Amino acid sequence: MKNTFYIFSCIILLVASGCTKDFEEINTNPNAPNSIQPSLLLRQVIYDYGEQMSYEGFVAGDLLSQHRTALDFNLFDRHALKSPQLGGNPWPIFYTNLRNNQIIIQQSQTTETFAVYEGPALILKAYMAAGLTDLFGDVPYSEAFNGADGTVTPKYDKQEAIYLAEGGIIDNIDKGIAAIEAYDDVIPLEGDILFDGNLDSWITFANSLKIKQLLRISGKVDVSSELQAIYNEGNYLKTNDQNAIFNYTNTDPNSFRLAQLRVGDFNNFVLSETMEDILTELNDNRIGEFFRPFENSESDEFNGLINGIDASSTSIELANFSLAGRAFREDTSTLDANFLTAWETYFNLAEAAERGLISADAQPLYETGVALAFEYWQTDMPTDYLTGSAAYNAAGTTPMQQIITQKWVANIINGYEGWVEWRRTGFPEFKPVAASLNNGIIPIRMPYPAEEEALNAENYQEAANATDGNSINAPVWWDE
């Protein structure tokens, strides 16, 4: 009996051994790779971030920046920012793409044949991290992209460190440029839908990005020497054919997302009264590119609506307000996913010159920025535009106000840029919203999303305490 039991036990062990010997090989799908090529991941990061933030820019960013207003589903427009509706939750867009981009960085630093991706990926990390922290302030950063290594509840880094510490925004821009300049192999950069693999263009983009982010923190840090060095070198975005953009088409899935949604969602957004007043004062014919005359107009007029109406108690007839222009629905091939442009760079340099941060003549920088912005939006600039209300030294305004207002106009749908620049400078002047859910105060930061409180509770609580209970009225570091 003992021998029988022993033999049976041996058979069981042999079967078990046979079942587990090649377990991983047998249970691995040969058609499903366990790692992804950086070329495919780079294309995915650029496209996903650009496409999603363009959509966010239209349905949420343009409400905060008062380019547009919403007729319904408009809690966000009334500044209940913790209640995103058609948009208003960019947090997962940033973190999904930053994590995917981190895989590219790791691959480029550990696999010799992928080294060409290091510089662009570091620059992209700086770009997306800046967008994230400029909206929210302190955020998970240094530990946020190590989920594969076991860090699932990352600490919140201070915004100052995210900008200035090693591995932060400015450092990654510098390291990205250095990595590109040091690259001497012949393996091309593939999957690059911004610059088609041109590494020199990535350096030019990085320099313009550095100008932008240095200017953003210039109220807290002396950035003059770094800005002057970039300006003197002259390698920044100067023409629209250098812009960091990719084009939409007129067909799914690569058309602008609002063109793919039902007409009711598209018609929910109309010209803001703030935008109408500014464009009218400037005699700015780009209003016909951005918007269309309201349906009940008898002479192709445009009409805007005050932001933040109470849709439950205010009756609005859609035909009395101007909808978004044809470029946002019927012909989206004229639209771009906009990362950074020459016109924005010239406005940034004009501000730096006006404030004495660089030695340069601010007026021609401003006027070049205006001309490039009209060209970008495919509109002929009136010959007298820069001698009228839009003049650099126009009566009743200041050069700083003119610079930031022109940047704001051209930044329509570009993420949350118009709102961020208003927070930083106070220009242009926003109107109080009609039925504010924030005590009449225009918010100055995005709130951390509810899922952070649930999934990263201890770190979230510390960050919330530092922002007066996750208040949308608590300034970020560079705005204090």
Tab-separated table of C-alpha atoms in Angstrom:
chain	number	residue	atom	x	y	z
A	1	MET	CA	0.000	0.000	0.000
A	2	LYS	CA	2.868	2.341	0.876
A	3	ASN	CA	4.552	1.599	-2.465
A	4	THR	CA	1.296	2.252	-4.332
A	5	PHE	CA	0.894	5.625	-2.596
A	6	TYR	CA	4.525	6.525	-3.338
A	7	ILE	CA	4.132	5.699	-7.037
A	8	PHE	CA	0.910	7.746	-7.217
A	9	SER	CA	2.655	10.687	-5.546
A	10	CYS	CA	5.495	10.551	-8.040
A	11	ILE	CA	3.042	10.593	-10.938
A	12	ILE	CA	1.349	13.686	-9.482
A	13	LEU	CA	4.717	15.458	-9.095
A	14	LEU	CA	5.743	14.603	-12.635
A	15	VAL	CA	2.468	15.890	-14.051
A	16	ALA	CA	2.742	19.064	-12.011
A	17	SER	CA	6.346	19.540	-13.154
A	18	GLY	CA	5.342	19.042	-16.752
A	19	CYS	CA	2.543	21.576	-16.439
A	20	THR	CA	4.768	24.305	-15.013
A	21	LYS	CA	8.075	23.727	-16.795
A	22	ASP	CA	7.349	26.004	-19.778
A	23	PHE	CA	4.408	27.873	-18.275
A	24	GLU	CA	5.447	31.378	-19.397
A	25	GLU	CA	6.282	30.265	-22.921
A	26	ILE	CA	3.054	28.284	-23.337
A	27	ASN	CA	0.868	31.034	-21.861
A	28	THR	CA	2.405	33.947	-23.790
A	29	ASN	CA	0.606	35.159	-26.882
A	30	PRO	CA	3.302	35.426	-29.587
A	31	ASN	CA	1.148	37.956	-31.431
A	32	ALA	CA	0.857	40.321	-28.443
A	33	PRO	CA	4.204	42.056	-27.743
A	34	ASN	CA	5.044	42.711	-24.083
A	35	SER	CA	6.818	45.952	-24.969
A	36	ILE	CA	6.002	48.660	-27.473
A	37	GLN	CA	8.275	50.333	-29.988
A	38	PRO	CA	9.083	53.931	-29.002
A	39	SER	CA	8.112	55.141	-32.488
A	40	LEU	CA	4.546	53.931	-31.966
A	41	LEU	CA	4.435	55.290	-28.431
A	42	LEU	CA	5.787	58.701	-29.468
A	43	ARG	CA	3.105	59.006	-32.135
A	44	GLN	CA	0.455	57.979	-29.607
A	45	VAL	CA	1.604	60.448	-26.931
A	46	ILE	CA	1.741	63.407	-29.311
A	47	TYR	CA	-1.583	62.626	-30.957
A	48	ASP	CA	-3.509	61.718	-27.813
A	49	TYR	CA	-2.311	64.720	-25.856
A	50	GLY	CA	-2.835	67.143	-28.740
A	51	GLU	CA	-6.260	65.820	-29.687
A	52	GLN	CA	-7.615	65.601	-26.161
A	53	MET	CA	-6.299	68.981	-25.033
A	54	SER	CA	-7.711	70.658	-28.165
A	55	TYR	CA	-11.113	69.242	-27.248
A	56	GLU	CA	-10.615	70.303	-23.619
A	57	GLY	CA	-9.559	73.706	-24.860
A	58	PHE	CA	-12.845	74.155	-26.708
A	59	VAL	CA	-15.323	72.784	-24.142
A	60	ALA	CA	-13.598	73.892	-20.918
A	61	GLY	CA	-10.538	76.078	-21.478
A	62	ASP	CA	-12.473	78.516	-23.666
A	63	LEU	CA	-15.092	78.880	-20.929
A	64	LEU	CA	-12.525	79.750	-18.270
A	65	SER	CA	-10.781	82.144	-20.660
A	66	GLN	CA	-14.115	83.679	-21.756
A	67	HIS	CA	-13.622	83.024	-25.453
A	68	ARG	CA	-16.924	81.121	-25.454
A	69	THR	CA	-19.826	80.487	-23.135
A	70	ALA	CA	-22.071	77.472	-22.685
A	71	LEU	CA	-25.842	77.482	-23.022
A	72	ASP	CA	-26.549	74.291	-21.099
A	73	PHE	CA	-24.579	71.716	-19.133
A	74	ASN	CA	-22.722	74.770	-17.907
A	75	LEU	CA	-21.832	74.205	-14.260
A	76	PHE	CA	-18.193	74.537	-15.335
A	77	ASP	CA	-18.924	77.880	-17.024
A	78	ARG	CA	-20.478	79.012	-13.738
A	79	HIS	CA	-17.198	78.049	-12.032
A	80	ALA	CA	-18.238	74.852	-10.305
A	81	LEU	CA	-14.935	73.388	-11.454
A	82	LYS	CA	-15.321	70.278	-9.319
A	83	SER	CA	-18.303	69.337	-11.523
A	84	PRO	CA	-16.840	68.698	-14.992
A	85	GLN	CA	-19.509	68.034	-17.611
A	86	LEU	CA	-18.709	68.027	-21.339
A	87	GLY	CA	-15.100	68.670	-20.348
A	88	GLY	CA	-13.047	70.077	-17.517
A	89	ASN	CA	-11.039	67.102	-16.233
A	90	PRO	CA	-7.617	67.268	-17.927
A	91	TRP	CA	-5.849	65.423	-15.060
A	92	PRO	CA	-5.996	61.923	-16.632
A	93	ILE	CA	-4.914	63.314	-20.008
A	94	PHE	CA	-1.722	64.644	-18.467
A	95	TYR	CA	-0.915	61.561	-16.406
A	96	THR	CA	-1.700	58.982	-19.081
A	97	ASN	CA	0.571	60.685	-21.558
A	98	LEU	CA	3.306	61.552	-19.073
A	99	ARG	CA	3.465	57.892	-18.013
A	100	ASN	CA	3.603	56.680	-21.606
A	101	ASN	CA	6.246	59.291	-22.369
A	102	GLN	CA	8.279	58.065	-19.392
A	103	ILE	CA	8.433	54.623	-21.021
A	104	ILE	CA	10.034	56.264	-24.062
A	105	ILE	CA	12.582	58.005	-21.823
A	106	GLN	CA	13.435	54.730	-20.068
A	107	GLN	CA	13.776	52.883	-23.366
A	108	SER	CA	15.971	55.619	-24.834
A	109	GLN	CA	18.287	55.559	-21.824
A	110	THR	CA	18.635	51.770	-21.617
A	111	THR	CA	18.583	50.610	-25.261
A	112	GLU	CA	21.263	52.040	-27.518
A	113	THR	CA	19.199	51.761	-30.693
A	114	PHE	CA	16.493	53.940	-29.117
A	115	ALA	CA	18.827	56.745	-28.008
A	116	VAL	CA	17.439	59.145	-30.621
A	117	TYR	CA	14.181	59.361	-28.644
A	118	GLU	CA	15.725	60.686	-25.433
A	119	GLY	CA	15.886	64.372	-26.327
A	120	PRO	CA	12.387	64.714	-27.787
A	121	ALA	CA	10.867	62.690	-24.933
A	122	LEU	CA	12.548	64.865	-22.279
A	123	ILE	CA	11.269	67.990	-24.045
A	124	LEU	CA	7.759	66.521	-24.224
A	125	LYS	CA	7.930	65.700	-20.527
A	126	ALA	CA	8.813	69.309	-19.770
A	127	TYR	CA	5.999	70.559	-21.987
A	128	MET	CA	3.288	68.363	-20.463
A	129	ALA	CA	4.521	68.802	-16.890
A	130	ALA	CA	4.362	72.574	-17.324
A	131	GLY	CA	0.785	72.367	-18.558
A	132	LEU	CA	-0.148	70.166	-15.607
A	133	THR	CA	1.414	72.206	-12.821
A	134	ASP	CA	0.310	75.544	-14.296
A	135	LEU	CA	-3.289	74.367	-13.965
A	136	PHE	CA	-3.162	72.590	-10.604
A	137	GLY	CA	-0.076	73.853	-8.727
A	138	ASP	CA	1.577	71.184	-6.564
A	139	VAL	CA	1.041	67.760	-8.180
A	140	PRO	CA	2.493	64.230	-8.060
A	141	TYR	CA	5.644	64.382	-10.164
A	142	SER	CA	8.906	62.833	-8.958
A	143	GLU	CA	7.157	59.593	-7.910
A	144	ALA	CA	4.218	59.780	-10.303
A	145	PHE	CA	5.532	57.699	-13.183
A	146	ASN	CA	6.938	54.720	-11.256
A	147	GLY	CA	3.815	52.572	-11.015
A	148	ALA	CA	5.657	49.616	-12.549
A	149	ASP	CA	8.159	49.863	-9.684
A	150	GLY	CA	5.489	49.840	-7.023
A	151	THR	CA	4.805	53.542	-6.370
A	152	VAL	CA	1.036	53.790	-6.617
A	153	THR	CA	0.448	56.603	-4.107
A	154	PRO	CA	2.947	59.267	-5.217
A	155	LYS	CA	3.707	62.328	-3.129
A	156	TYR	CA	2.814	65.812	-4.334
A	157	ASP	CA	5.838	67.876	-5.371
A	158	LYS	CA	5.930	71.625	-4.841
A	159	GLN	CA	5.443	73.617	-8.039
A	160	GLU	CA	8.710	75.457	-7.467
A	161	ALA	CA	10.566	72.127	-7.475
A	162	ILE	CA	8.684	70.875	-10.520
A	163	TYR	CA	9.959	73.915	-12.356
A	164	LEU	CA	13.451	74.317	-10.944
A	165	ALA	CA	14.752	71.080	-9.368
A	166	GLU	CA	16.876	68.488	-11.123
A	167	GLY	CA	14.593	66.489	-13.381
A	168	GLY	CA	12.127	69.369	-13.471
A	169	ILE	CA	10.780	71.426	-16.355
A	170	ILE	CA	13.730	73.731	-17.037
A	171	ASP	CA	16.276	70.962	-16.392
A	172	ASN	CA	14.521	68.565	-18.761
A	173	ILE	CA	14.425	71.185	-21.514
A	174	ASP	CA	18.182	71.682	-21.141
A	175	LYS	CA	18.844	67.933	-20.955
A	176	GLY	CA	16.618	67.309	-23.964
A	177	ILE	CA	18.554	69.826	-26.053
A	178	ALA	CA	21.863	68.361	-24.847
A	179	ALA	CA	20.757	64.811	-25.698
A	180	ILE	CA	19.848	65.840	-29.244
A	181	GLU	CA	23.095	67.744	-29.729
A	182	ALA	CA	25.087	64.739	-28.451
A	183	TYR	CA	23.289	62.224	-30.671
A	184	ASP	CA	25.624	61.131	-33.478
A	185	ASP	CA	24.036	57.935	-34.761
A	186	VAL	CA	22.097	57.577	-38.025
A	187	ILE	CA	18.990	55.832	-36.674
A	188	PRO	CA	16.096	58.204	-37.465
A	189	LEU	CA	13.429	59.513	-35.109
A	190	GLU	CA	10.194	57.832	-36.191
A	191	GLY	CA	6.621	58.440	-35.059
A	192	ASP	CA	7.229	62.190	-34.830
A	193	ILE	CA	4.049	63.858	-36.108
A	194	LEU	CA	5.205	67.300	-34.975
A	195	PHE	CA	8.453	67.659	-36.930
A	196	ASP	CA	8.699	64.537	-39.085
A	197	GLY	CA	11.846	63.396	-37.305
A	198	ASN	CA	13.783	66.664	-37.688
A	199	LEU	CA	15.915	66.884	-34.528
A	200	ASP	CA	16.956	70.481	-35.212
A	201	SER	CA	13.283	71.451	-35.100
A	202	TRP	CA	12.990	69.853	-31.662
A	203	ILE	CA	15.796	72.121	-30.419
A	204	THR	CA	14.061	75.185	-31.857
A	205	PHE	CA	10.818	74.094	-30.178
A	206	ALA	CA	12.634	73.514	-26.887
A	207	ASN	CA	14.129	77.003	-26.935
A	208	SER	CA	10.700	78.564	-27.493
A	209	LEU	CA	9.276	76.389	-24.739
A	210	LYS	CA	12.008	77.562	-22.389
A	211	ILE	CA	11.200	81.202	-23.208
A	212	LYS	CA	7.551	80.558	-22.374
A	213	GLN	CA	8.144	78.761	-19.088
A	214	LEU	CA	10.864	81.131	-17.891
A	215	LEU	CA	8.487	84.020	-18.507
A	216	ARG	CA	5.773	82.233	-16.555
A	217	ILE	CA	7.937	82.075	-13.417
A	218	SER	CA	9.617	85.452	-13.954
A	219	GLY	CA	7.699	86.996	-11.076
A	220	LYS	CA	9.444	84.598	-8.666
A	221	VAL	CA	12.863	83.993	-10.245
A	222	ASP	CA	15.397	86.182	-12.055
A	223	VAL	CA	15.313	84.715	-15.571
A	224	SER	CA	16.843	87.635	-17.479
A	225	SER	CA	20.214	86.103	-18.353
A	226	GLU	CA	18.677	82.859	-19.616
A	227	LEU	CA	16.096	84.683	-21.715
A	228	GLN	CA	18.734	87.005	-23.146
A	229	ALA	CA	20.956	84.076	-24.094
A	230	ILE	CA	18.155	82.375	-26.044
A	231	TYR	CA	17.178	85.632	-27.724
A	232	ASN	CA	20.769	86.397	-28.697
A	233	GLU	CA	21.254	82.922	-30.147
A	234	GLY	CA	18.114	83.379	-32.229
A	235	ASN	CA	17.158	79.711	-32.485
A	236	TYR	CA	13.466	79.894	-31.593
A	237	LEU	CA	10.219	79.559	-33.543
A	238	LYS	CA	10.111	82.432	-36.038
A	239	THR	CA	7.730	81.383	-38.811
A	240	ASN	CA	4.477	79.460	-38.883
A	241	ASP	CA	6.008	76.650	-40.902
A	242	GLN	CA	8.190	75.919	-37.850
A	243	ASN	CA	5.246	75.629	-35.443
A	244	ALA	CA	4.885	72.640	-33.129
A	245	ILE	CA	1.509	71.488	-34.454
A	246	PHE	CA	-0.177	68.631	-36.250
A	247	ASN	CA	-3.065	69.081	-38.651
A	248	TYR	CA	-6.579	67.761	-38.396
A	249	THR	CA	-8.406	66.404	-41.431
A	250	ASN	CA	-12.028	66.520	-42.516
A	251	THR	CA	-12.635	62.822	-41.971
A	252	ASP	CA	-12.907	60.588	-38.915
A	253	PRO	CA	-10.998	59.641	-36.879
A	254	ASN	CA	-8.579	62.526	-37.480
A	255	SER	CA	-11.037	65.411	-37.662
A	256	PHE	CA	-11.481	67.798	-34.757
A	257	ARG	CA	-13.586	65.991	-32.151
A	258	LEU	CA	-16.372	68.585	-31.988
A	259	ALA	CA	-17.070	67.837	-35.644
A	260	GLN	CA	-17.675	64.204	-34.736
A	261	LEU	CA	-20.164	64.881	-31.937
A	262	ARG	CA	-23.877	65.427	-32.302
A	263	VAL	CA	-24.974	68.866	-33.386
A	264	GLY	CA	-26.559	69.568	-29.995
A	265	ASP	CA	-23.195	69.307	-28.238
A	266	PHE	CA	-21.573	71.591	-30.802
A	267	ASN	CA	-24.396	74.138	-30.559
A	268	ASN	CA	-23.994	74.303	-26.787
A	269	PHE	CA	-21.057	76.713	-27.207
A	270	VAL	CA	-21.426	80.286	-28.455
A	271	LEU	CA	-19.407	83.466	-28.645
A	272	SER	CA	-18.673	85.013	-25.248
A	273	GLU	CA	-19.618	88.617	-24.642
A	274	THR	CA	-16.051	89.200	-23.450
A	275	MET	CA	-14.618	87.920	-26.745
A	276	GLU	CA	-17.157	89.886	-28.785
A	277	ASP	CA	-16.372	93.162	-27.013
A	278	ILE	CA	-12.601	92.760	-27.376
A	279	LEU	CA	-12.705	91.799	-31.064
A	280	THR	CA	-15.163	94.606	-31.795
A	281	GLU	CA	-12.992	97.179	-30.024
A	282	LEU	CA	-9.985	95.978	-32.015
A	283	ASN	CA	-11.915	96.002	-35.332
A	284	ASP	CA	-10.599	92.452	-35.617
A	285	ASN	CA	-11.884	90.562	-38.643
A	286	ARG	CA	-10.740	87.218	-37.206
A	287	ILE	CA	-14.155	87.119	-35.558
A	288	GLY	CA	-15.425	85.743	-38.880
A	289	GLU	CA	-12.926	82.858	-38.669
A	290	PHE	CA	-13.619	82.071	-35.034
A	291	PHE	CA	-17.404	82.461	-35.149
A	292	ARG	CA	-20.317	82.835	-37.557
A	293	PRO	CA	-23.006	85.533	-37.670
A	294	PHE	CA	-25.995	84.670	-35.503
A	295	GLU	CA	-28.878	83.111	-37.362
A	296	ASN	CA	-31.364	85.910	-36.713
A	297	SER	CA	-28.930	88.572	-37.884
A	298	GLU	CA	-30.090	90.679	-40.834
A	299	SER	CA	-26.628	91.983	-41.726
A	300	ASP	CA	-24.083	89.285	-40.824
A	301	GLU	CA	-23.612	90.583	-37.291
A	302	PHE	CA	-22.060	88.720	-34.402
A	303	ASN	CA	-23.564	88.495	-30.952
A	304	GLY	CA	-22.060	87.139	-27.739
A	305	LEU	CA	-23.557	85.932	-24.476
A	306	ILE	CA	-22.345	86.654	-20.958
A	307	ASN	CA	-20.555	83.694	-19.387
A	308	GLY	CA	-22.152	81.552	-16.717
A	309	ILE	CA	-25.890	81.964	-17.158
A	310	ASP	CA	-28.258	79.934	-14.993
A	311	ALA	CA	-29.742	77.760	-17.734
A	312	SER	CA	-32.552	76.597	-15.461
A	313	SER	CA	-33.982	80.099	-15.112
A	314	THR	CA	-32.732	81.935	-18.228
A	315	SER	CA	-34.434	81.375	-21.568
A	316	ILE	CA	-31.980	81.568	-24.435
A	317	GLU	CA	-32.783	81.393	-28.157
A	318	LEU	CA	-29.823	79.858	-29.953
A	319	ALA	CA	-30.522	81.784	-33.158
A	320	ASN	CA	-29.650	85.034	-31.369
A	321	PHE	CA	-26.022	84.080	-30.633
A	322	SER	CA	-22.962	83.327	-32.726
A	323	LEU	CA	-21.847	79.716	-33.015
A	324	ALA	CA	-18.263	78.596	-33.620
A	325	GLY	CA	-16.955	79.091	-37.146
A	326	ARG	CA	-16.847	76.546	-39.940
A	327	ALA	CA	-13.262	75.578	-39.106
A	328	PHE	CA	-14.464	73.891	-35.925
A	329	ARG	CA	-17.050	71.661	-37.607
A	330	GLU	CA	-17.522	71.748	-41.397
A	331	ASP	CA	-13.854	72.168	-42.404
A	332	THR	CA	-11.579	71.027	-39.595
A	333	SER	CA	-8.696	70.505	-42.024
A	334	THR	CA	-7.887	74.174	-41.353
A	335	LEU	CA	-7.407	73.491	-37.614
A	336	ASP	CA	-4.289	72.338	-35.793
A	337	ALA	CA	-3.514	70.665	-32.515
A	338	ASN	CA	-1.342	73.484	-31.253
A	339	PHE	CA	1.595	72.781	-28.935
A	340	LEU	CA	3.585	76.000	-29.490
A	341	THR	CA	3.838	78.591	-32.257
A	342	ALA	CA	5.987	81.362	-33.635
A	343	TRP	CA	3.345	84.003	-32.862
A	344	GLU	CA	3.174	82.970	-29.209
A	345	THR	CA	6.969	83.072	-29.034
A	346	TYR	CA	7.083	86.615	-30.438
A	347	PHE	CA	4.474	87.779	-27.941
A	348	ASN	CA	6.538	86.209	-25.158
A	349	LEU	CA	9.660	87.981	-26.371
A	350	ALA	CA	7.744	91.259	-26.705
A	351	GLU	CA	6.676	90.978	-23.076
A	352	ALA	CA	10.218	90.142	-21.998
A	353	ALA	CA	11.481	93.221	-23.827
A	354	GLU	CA	8.718	95.484	-22.490
A	355	ARG	CA	9.495	94.392	-18.928
A	356	GLY	CA	13.246	94.808	-19.363
A	357	LEU	CA	13.987	91.099	-19.070
A	358	ILE	CA	15.839	91.199	-22.396
A	359	SER	CA	17.498	94.026	-24.302
A	360	ALA	CA	15.336	94.331	-27.412
A	361	ASP	CA	12.743	96.600	-29.000
A	362	ALA	CA	9.364	95.294	-27.888
A	363	GLN	CA	7.191	96.974	-30.546
A	364	PRO	CA	8.482	95.132	-33.647
A	365	LEU	CA	8.370	91.851	-31.715
A	366	TYR	CA	4.736	92.564	-30.873
A	367	GLU	CA	3.855	93.541	-34.424
A	368	THR	CA	5.512	90.427	-35.836
A	369	GLY	CA	3.517	88.330	-33.387
A	370	VAL	CA	0.260	89.945	-34.507
A	371	ALA	CA	1.054	89.412	-38.199
A	372	LEU	CA	1.973	85.757	-37.592
A	373	ALA	CA	-1.219	85.196	-35.574
A	374	PHE	CA	-3.386	86.521	-38.424
A	375	GLU	CA	-1.497	84.306	-40.854
A	376	TYR	CA	-1.923	81.305	-38.574
A	377	TRP	CA	-5.685	81.827	-38.472
A	378	GLN	CA	-5.743	82.251	-42.256
A	379	THR	CA	-7.126	85.779	-42.115
A	380	ASP	CA	-5.835	88.822	-43.984
A	381	MET	CA	-4.814	91.478	-41.484
A	382	PRO	CA	-6.331	94.896	-42.291
A	383	THR	CA	-3.672	97.353	-43.442
A	384	ASP	CA	-4.552	99.800	-40.662
A	385	TYR	CA	-4.875	97.206	-37.902
A	386	LEU	CA	-1.619	98.060	-36.134
A	387	THR	CA	-2.277	101.796	-36.215
A	388	GLY	CA	-5.760	101.635	-34.684
A	389	SER	CA	-7.001	100.078	-31.454
A	390	ALA	CA	-4.450	97.270	-31.770
A	391	ALA	CA	-1.481	99.646	-31.968
A	392	TYR	CA	1.325	98.904	-29.549
A	393	ASN	CA	0.897	102.297	-27.852
A	394	ALA	CA	-2.827	102.744	-28.472
A	395	ALA	CA	-4.533	105.360	-26.314
A	396	GLY	CA	-6.290	104.083	-23.216
A	397	THR	CA	-4.239	100.929	-22.942
A	398	THR	CA	-0.668	99.769	-22.234
A	399	PRO	CA	1.843	97.758	-24.242
A	400	MET	CA	1.580	94.877	-21.767
A	401	GLN	CA	-2.184	94.822	-22.117
A	402	GLN	CA	-1.884	94.843	-25.903
A	403	ILE	CA	0.657	92.004	-25.941
A	404	ILE	CA	-1.299	89.701	-23.646
A	405	THR	CA	-4.645	90.502	-25.266
A	406	GLN	CA	-3.333	89.632	-28.716
A	407	LYS	CA	-1.888	86.403	-27.371
A	408	TRP	CA	-5.233	85.655	-25.706
A	409	VAL	CA	-7.182	86.230	-28.926
A	410	ALA	CA	-5.011	83.864	-30.958
A	411	ASN	CA	-4.954	81.199	-28.226
A	412	ILE	CA	-8.619	80.278	-28.718
A	413	ILE	CA	-9.018	76.479	-28.134
A	414	ASN	CA	-5.340	76.160	-27.191
A	415	GLY	CA	-5.909	74.253	-23.986
A	416	TYR	CA	-6.287	76.562	-21.005
A	417	GLU	CA	-3.628	79.066	-22.089
A	418	GLY	CA	-5.844	82.160	-22.182
A	419	TRP	CA	-6.997	81.554	-18.610
A	420	VAL	CA	-3.464	80.801	-17.364
A	421	GLU	CA	-2.140	84.019	-18.888
A	422	TRP	CA	-5.031	86.006	-17.395
A	423	ARG	CA	-4.146	84.557	-13.987
A	424	ARG	CA	-0.531	85.585	-14.451
A	425	THR	CA	-1.089	89.090	-15.862
A	426	GLY	CA	-4.704	90.152	-15.306
A	427	PHE	CA	-5.172	90.694	-19.067
A	428	PRO	CA	-7.518	90.926	-20.785
A	429	GLU	CA	-10.154	92.112	-18.337
A	430	PHE	CA	-12.732	89.375	-17.761
A	431	LYS	CA	-16.390	90.027	-17.030
A	432	PRO	CA	-18.112	88.672	-13.917
A	433	VAL	CA	-20.118	85.563	-14.804
A	434	ALA	CA	-23.887	85.861	-14.737
A	435	ALA	CA	-24.725	83.220	-12.116
A	436	SER	CA	-21.485	82.370	-10.353
A	437	LEU	CA	-21.256	79.262	-8.200
A	438	ASN	CA	-17.957	80.558	-6.765
A	439	ASN	CA	-19.214	83.671	-4.957
A	440	GLY	CA	-18.495	85.846	-7.962
A	441	ILE	CA	-14.759	85.057	-7.885
A	442	ILE	CA	-13.009	83.976	-11.089
A	443	PRO	CA	-11.021	80.812	-10.241
A	444	ILE	CA	-7.222	80.841	-10.286
A	445	ARG	CA	-6.454	77.114	-10.246
A	446	MET	CA	-7.999	73.807	-11.231
A	447	PRO	CA	-9.098	71.563	-8.334
A	448	TYR	CA	-7.597	68.125	-7.796
A	449	PRO	CA	-10.072	65.531	-9.111
A	450	ALA	CA	-12.213	63.418	-6.795
A	451	GLU	CA	-10.376	60.218	-7.686
A	452	GLU	CA	-7.216	61.573	-6.080
A	453	GLU	CA	-8.979	61.845	-2.736
A	454	ALA	CA	-10.110	58.233	-3.090
A	455	LEU	CA	-6.941	56.625	-4.502
A	456	ASN	CA	-4.122	58.726	-3.024
A	457	ALA	CA	-5.825	59.907	0.150
A	458	GLU	CA	-2.903	60.720	2.450
A	459	ASN	CA	-0.920	62.674	-0.124
A	460	TYR	CA	-4.054	64.311	-1.465
A	461	GLN	CA	-5.028	65.516	1.996
A	462	GLU	CA	-1.669	67.208	2.507
A	463	ALA	CA	-1.969	68.960	-0.856
A	464	ALA	CA	-5.581	69.918	-0.181
A	465	ASN	CA	-4.613	71.433	3.168
A	466	ALA	CA	-1.983	73.541	1.390
A	467	THR	CA	-4.632	74.909	-0.988
A	468	ASP	CA	-7.282	75.855	1.561
A	469	GLY	CA	-9.220	72.629	1.139
A	470	ASN	CA	-8.474	72.147	-2.584
A	471	SER	CA	-9.847	75.612	-3.266
A	472	ILE	CA	-10.044	76.930	-6.813
A	473	ASN	CA	-9.262	80.373	-5.370
A	474	ALA	CA	-5.832	79.412	-3.948
A	475	PRO	CA	-2.960	80.739	-6.102
A	476	VAL	CA	-0.226	78.511	-7.494
A	477	TRP	CA	3.386	79.265	-6.581
A	478	TRP	CA	4.211	81.557	-9.519
A	479	ASP	CA	0.975	83.504	-8.908
A	480	GLU	CA	1.448	84.160	-5.181
